[in-house]
Amino acid sequence: MSRLDGKVAIVTGGVSGFGLAAAKLFVQEGAKVTITDVNDSKAEGALEEIGKDSAIFVKQDVSKEEDWEPVFQKTVEAFGPVNVLLNNAGILVFDDAEHVSLEKWHQILSVDLDGVMLGTKYGIKYMKDKGGSIINLSSIAGLIGIDNLYSYNAAKGGVRLLTKSAALYAAKEHYPIRVNSIHPGYAHTPMVDAYPELKETLEKLHPVGRLADPKEIANMALYLASDESSFSTGSEFVVDGGYTAQ
């Protein structure tokens, strides 16, 4: 028996990086998966990797509330009630407290924080009767300050506490929903690999001496998606190669 047999999952930002790795792993473990992304150019290739019999793609801008209802509706129509939501979609801009632009600030927060807020809101709506797991991708930047990730720090720190608030609310309402956050270190994703000049510097920040493989983060998402994590809610799971232990 596979670890996600019979489960239905939605993975935002699912055409690459952590999202694609998680979607592939979820399907391998028996789930049906909807992947979403604002960019549909990589959708066909992602579905080929995941397995077309077990996955569909829905175009979505996670920062727009009107895009959320169709994602859940199309998933329910294709596969049945949703059990797992991985709020993975995110963007990165390097900035600092002195030179931050309001435009970029709003851009980062709209995707990285508003998108998670909306996903959590609709996840609760669609899971509160039958139960499920909401998994929010935060970051080590949600735990510690990084001088050149000002807006990203704010967004990911917000995801950390938003997650705890939602978990407590669901428990208070007796909804059978768990809400947890994952805090990866730097990994080989398109977001990080877009800055090859930083690779050696970023590797040295991790005591293990390397960047993560996306599957190493997906493994944690798999645990939280499965019934193995049935007593975990409102918690933060760090997968950072020792970064924050220093």
CSV table of C-alpha atoms in Angstrom, one decimal:
chain,number,residue,atom,x,y,z
A,1,MET,CA,0.0,0.0,0.0
A,2,SER,CA,1.3,3.5,-0.9
A,3,ARG,CA,1.4,6.3,1.5
A,4,LEU,CA,-1.2,8.5,-0.3
A,5,ASP,CA,-3.5,5.9,-1.7
A,6,GLY,CA,-6.9,7.5,-2.4
A,7,LYS,CA,-5.8,11.1,-1.7
A,8,VAL,CA,-6.4,14.1,-4.0
A,9,ALA,CA,-3.9,16.9,-3.9
A,10,ILE,CA,-3.5,20.4,-5.3
A,11,VAL,CA,0.0,21.7,-5.7
A,12,THR,CA,0.5,25.4,-6.7
A,13,GLY,CA,3.6,26.4,-8.6
A,14,GLY,CA,3.6,22.8,-9.7
A,15,VAL,CA,5.4,22.9,-13.1
A,16,SER,CA,8.9,23.2,-11.7
A,17,GLY,CA,11.1,23.2,-8.5
A,18,PHE,CA,9.6,22.0,-5.2
A,19,GLY,CA,6.1,21.9,-6.7
A,20,LEU,CA,7.0,19.5,-9.5
A,21,ALA,CA,9.1,17.3,-7.2
A,22,ALA,CA,6.2,17.0,-4.8
A,23,ALA,CA,3.6,16.4,-7.4
A,24,LYS,CA,5.7,13.5,-8.9
A,25,LEU,CA,6.2,12.0,-5.4
A,26,PHE,CA,2.6,12.3,-4.5
A,27,VAL,CA,1.5,10.5,-7.6
A,28,GLN,CA,4.2,7.8,-7.1
A,29,GLU,CA,2.6,7.3,-3.6
A,30,GLY,CA,-0.9,6.8,-5.0
A,31,ALA,CA,-2.4,10.3,-5.1
A,32,LYS,CA,-4.2,12.2,-7.9
A,33,VAL,CA,-2.8,15.7,-8.3
A,34,THR,CA,-3.8,19.0,-9.8
A,35,ILE,CA,-0.8,21.3,-10.5
A,36,THR,CA,-1.3,25.0,-11.1
A,37,ASP,CA,0.9,27.8,-12.3
A,38,VAL,CA,0.6,31.3,-13.7
A,39,ASN,CA,2.8,30.2,-16.6
A,40,ASP,CA,1.3,27.4,-18.7
A,41,SER,CA,4.3,27.0,-21.1
A,42,LYS,CA,5.8,24.2,-19.0
A,43,ALA,CA,2.5,22.5,-18.1
A,44,GLU,CA,2.6,19.8,-20.8
A,45,GLY,CA,6.1,18.7,-19.9
A,46,ALA,CA,5.3,18.7,-16.2
A,47,LEU,CA,2.3,16.5,-16.8
A,48,GLU,CA,4.4,14.1,-18.8
A,49,GLU,CA,6.8,13.8,-15.9
A,50,ILE,CA,4.1,13.4,-13.3
A,51,GLY,CA,1.9,11.0,-15.3
A,52,LYS,CA,-1.1,12.2,-17.3
A,53,ASP,CA,-3.4,9.6,-16.0
A,54,SER,CA,-3.0,10.9,-12.5
A,55,ALA,CA,-2.7,14.7,-12.9
A,56,ILE,CA,-4.2,17.7,-14.5
A,57,PHE,CA,-3.1,21.3,-14.9
A,58,VAL,CA,-5.1,24.4,-14.1
A,59,LYS,CA,-3.7,27.9,-14.9
A,60,GLN,CA,-3.8,30.0,-11.8
A,61,ASP,CA,-2.5,33.3,-10.4
A,62,VAL,CA,-2.4,32.5,-6.7
A,63,SER,CA,-2.6,36.2,-5.8
A,64,LYS,CA,-6.1,36.5,-7.4
A,65,GLU,CA,-9.0,35.3,-5.3
A,66,GLU,CA,-11.1,34.6,-8.4
A,67,ASP,CA,-8.6,32.0,-9.6
A,68,TRP,CA,-9.0,29.8,-6.5
A,69,GLU,CA,-12.5,28.5,-6.7
A,70,PRO,CA,-12.0,27.1,-10.3
A,71,VAL,CA,-8.9,25.2,-9.1
A,72,PHE,CA,-10.8,23.3,-6.4
A,73,GLN,CA,-13.9,22.8,-8.6
A,74,LYS,CA,-11.9,21.3,-11.5
A,75,THR,CA,-10.0,19.1,-9.1
A,76,VAL,CA,-13.2,17.8,-7.5
A,77,GLU,CA,-14.7,17.2,-10.9
A,78,ALA,CA,-11.7,15.3,-12.1
A,79,PHE,CA,-10.7,13.3,-9.0
A,80,GLY,CA,-13.1,13.9,-6.1
A,81,PRO,CA,-12.8,15.7,-2.8
A,82,VAL,CA,-9.5,17.4,-2.1
A,83,ASN,CA,-7.4,16.0,0.8
A,84,VAL,CA,-4.1,17.9,0.4
A,85,LEU,CA,-3.2,21.4,-0.5
A,86,LEU,CA,0.5,22.4,-1.0
A,87,ASN,CA,0.8,26.1,-1.2
A,88,ASN,CA,4.1,26.2,-3.0
A,89,ALA,CA,3.9,29.0,-5.6
A,90,GLY,CA,6.4,31.8,-4.9
A,91,ILE,CA,8.7,34.4,-6.3
A,92,LEU,CA,12.0,35.9,-5.2
A,93,VAL,CA,13.5,39.3,-5.5
A,94,PHE,CA,16.7,40.5,-3.7
A,95,ASP,CA,16.2,43.8,-1.9
A,96,ASP,CA,17.1,45.5,1.3
A,97,ALA,CA,15.5,47.8,3.9
A,98,GLU,CA,17.0,51.0,2.4
A,99,HIS,CA,16.4,50.4,-1.3
A,100,VAL,CA,13.2,48.4,-1.4
A,101,SER,CA,10.6,49.6,-3.9
A,102,LEU,CA,6.9,49.6,-3.0
A,103,GLU,CA,6.1,48.0,-6.3
A,104,LYS,CA,8.4,45.0,-5.7
A,105,TRP,CA,7.3,44.8,-2.1
A,106,HIS,CA,3.6,44.4,-3.1
A,107,GLN,CA,4.6,42.0,-5.9
A,108,ILE,CA,6.4,39.7,-3.5
A,109,LEU,CA,3.8,39.8,-0.8
A,110,SER,CA,0.9,39.3,-3.3
A,111,VAL,CA,2.3,36.0,-4.4
A,112,ASP,CA,4.2,34.7,-1.4
A,113,LEU,CA,1.8,35.8,1.3
A,114,ASP,CA,-1.5,36.7,-0.2
A,115,GLY,CA,-1.4,33.5,-2.3
A,116,VAL,CA,-0.9,31.3,0.8
A,117,MET,CA,-3.6,33.2,2.7
A,118,LEU,CA,-6.1,32.6,-0.1
A,119,GLY,CA,-5.0,28.9,-0.5
A,120,THR,CA,-5.5,28.4,3.2
A,121,LYS,CA,-8.9,30.1,3.1
A,122,TYR,CA,-10.2,27.9,0.3
A,123,GLY,CA,-8.4,24.8,1.6
A,124,ILE,CA,-10.4,25.1,4.8
A,125,LYS,CA,-13.6,25.7,2.8
A,126,TYR,CA,-13.2,22.5,0.8
A,127,MET,CA,-11.7,20.3,3.5
A,128,LYS,CA,-13.6,21.2,6.6
A,129,ASP,CA,-16.2,18.4,6.2
A,130,LYS,CA,-14.0,15.5,5.2
A,131,GLY,CA,-10.6,16.7,6.5
A,132,GLY,CA,-7.2,17.1,5.0
A,133,SER,CA,-3.7,18.6,5.2
A,134,ILE,CA,-2.7,22.2,4.2
A,135,ILE,CA,1.0,22.5,3.7
A,136,ASN,CA,2.5,26.0,3.4
A,137,LEU,CA,5.9,26.5,1.9
A,138,SER,CA,7.7,29.1,4.0
A,139,SER,CA,11.5,29.2,4.1
A,140,ILE,CA,14.5,29.6,6.4
A,141,ALA,CA,13.7,33.3,5.6
A,142,GLY,CA,10.6,32.8,7.6
A,143,LEU,CA,12.7,32.0,10.6
A,144,ILE,CA,15.8,34.2,10.4
A,145,GLY,CA,16.6,37.6,8.9
A,146,ILE,CA,18.6,37.8,5.7
A,147,ASP,CA,19.9,41.3,4.9
A,148,ASN,CA,19.2,41.2,1.1
A,149,LEU,CA,15.8,39.4,1.2
A,150,TYR,CA,13.8,42.2,2.9
A,151,SER,CA,10.4,41.6,1.2
A,152,TYR,CA,10.9,37.9,1.0
A,153,ASN,CA,11.6,37.8,4.7
A,154,ALA,CA,8.4,39.7,5.4
A,155,ALA,CA,6.3,37.3,3.3
A,156,LYS,CA,7.8,34.1,4.5
A,157,GLY,CA,7.7,35.2,8.1
A,158,GLY,CA,4.0,36.0,7.6
A,159,VAL,CA,3.5,32.5,6.2
A,160,ARG,CA,5.0,31.0,9.3
A,161,LEU,CA,2.5,32.7,11.7
A,162,LEU,CA,-0.4,32.6,9.3
A,163,THR,CA,0.0,28.8,9.4
A,164,LYS,CA,-0.1,28.7,13.2
A,165,SER,CA,-3.2,30.9,13.3
A,166,ALA,CA,-5.0,28.8,10.8
A,167,ALA,CA,-4.1,25.6,12.5
A,168,LEU,CA,-5.5,26.9,15.8
A,169,TYR,CA,-8.6,28.1,14.2
A,170,ALA,CA,-9.3,24.7,12.5
A,171,ALA,CA,-8.7,22.9,15.8
A,172,LYS,CA,-11.0,25.3,17.6
A,173,GLU,CA,-13.8,24.7,15.1
A,174,HIS,CA,-13.2,21.0,15.3
A,175,TYR,CA,-12.4,20.8,11.6
A,176,PRO,CA,-10.3,17.7,10.8
A,177,ILE,CA,-7.7,19.8,9.0
A,178,ARG,CA,-4.0,20.1,9.8
A,179,VAL,CA,-2.0,23.2,8.8
A,180,ASN,CA,1.8,23.1,8.8
A,181,SER,CA,4.7,25.0,7.3
A,182,ILE,CA,7.9,23.7,5.6
A,183,HIS,CA,11.1,25.8,5.9
A,184,PRO,CA,13.7,24.8,3.2
A,185,GLY,CA,17.2,26.1,2.9
A,186,TYR,CA,18.5,27.0,-0.5
A,187,ALA,CA,17.9,24.3,-3.1
A,188,HIS,CA,18.4,23.6,-6.8
A,189,THR,CA,15.2,25.2,-8.0
A,190,PRO,CA,14.7,27.6,-11.0
A,191,MET,CA,14.3,30.4,-8.4
A,192,VAL,CA,17.8,29.8,-7.0
A,193,ASP,CA,19.5,28.5,-10.1
A,194,ALA,CA,18.7,31.8,-11.8
A,195,TYR,CA,21.7,33.2,-9.9
A,196,PRO,CA,24.6,30.8,-10.8
A,197,GLU,CA,27.1,33.4,-9.6
A,198,LEU,CA,25.8,32.8,-6.0
A,199,LYS,CA,26.0,29.0,-6.1
A,200,GLU,CA,29.3,28.6,-4.3
A,201,THR,CA,28.4,31.3,-1.7
A,202,LEU,CA,25.0,29.7,-1.0
A,203,GLU,CA,26.5,26.2,-0.7
A,204,LYS,CA,28.9,27.4,2.0
A,205,LEU,CA,26.1,28.8,4.1
A,206,HIS,CA,24.9,25.2,4.8
A,207,PRO,CA,26.9,23.1,7.2
A,208,VAL,CA,26.4,20.0,4.9
A,209,GLY,CA,28.2,21.9,2.2
A,210,ARG,CA,25.6,21.7,-0.6
A,211,LEU,CA,22.2,22.9,-1.8
A,212,ALA,CA,19.2,20.7,-1.4
A,213,ASP,CA,17.7,18.6,-4.1
A,214,PRO,CA,14.0,19.5,-4.6
A,215,LYS,CA,13.0,15.9,-3.8
A,216,GLU,CA,14.5,16.3,-0.3
A,217,ILE,CA,11.9,19.0,0.4
A,218,ALA,CA,9.2,17.0,-1.4
A,219,ASN,CA,9.9,14.1,1.1
A,220,MET,CA,8.8,16.4,3.9
A,221,ALA,CA,5.7,17.5,2.0
A,222,LEU,CA,4.9,13.8,1.5
A,223,TYR,CA,5.1,13.1,5.3
A,224,LEU,CA,2.7,16.1,6.0
A,225,ALA,CA,0.3,15.0,3.2
A,226,SER,CA,0.2,11.5,4.6
A,227,ASP,CA,-1.7,10.2,7.6
A,228,GLU,CA,1.7,9.6,9.3
A,229,SER,CA,1.6,13.3,10.4
A,230,SER,CA,-1.9,13.0,11.9
A,231,PHE,CA,-0.8,14.6,15.2
A,232,SER,CA,1.1,17.5,13.6
A,233,THR,CA,-0.6,20.9,13.2
A,234,GLY,CA,0.6,24.4,13.6
A,235,SER,CA,4.2,23.2,13.4
A,236,GLU,CA,7.2,24.3,11.3
A,237,PHE,CA,9.3,21.6,9.7
A,238,VAL,CA,12.9,22.8,8.8
A,239,VAL,CA,14.8,21.1,6.0
A,240,ASP,CA,17.9,23.3,5.7
A,241,GLY,CA,21.1,21.2,5.8
A,242,GLY,CA,21.9,22.7,9.2
A,243,TYR,CA,21.6,26.4,8.1
A,244,THR,CA,19.5,27.6,11.1
A,245,ALA,CA,21.4,25.4,13.6
A,246,GLN,CA,24.4,27.7,13.5
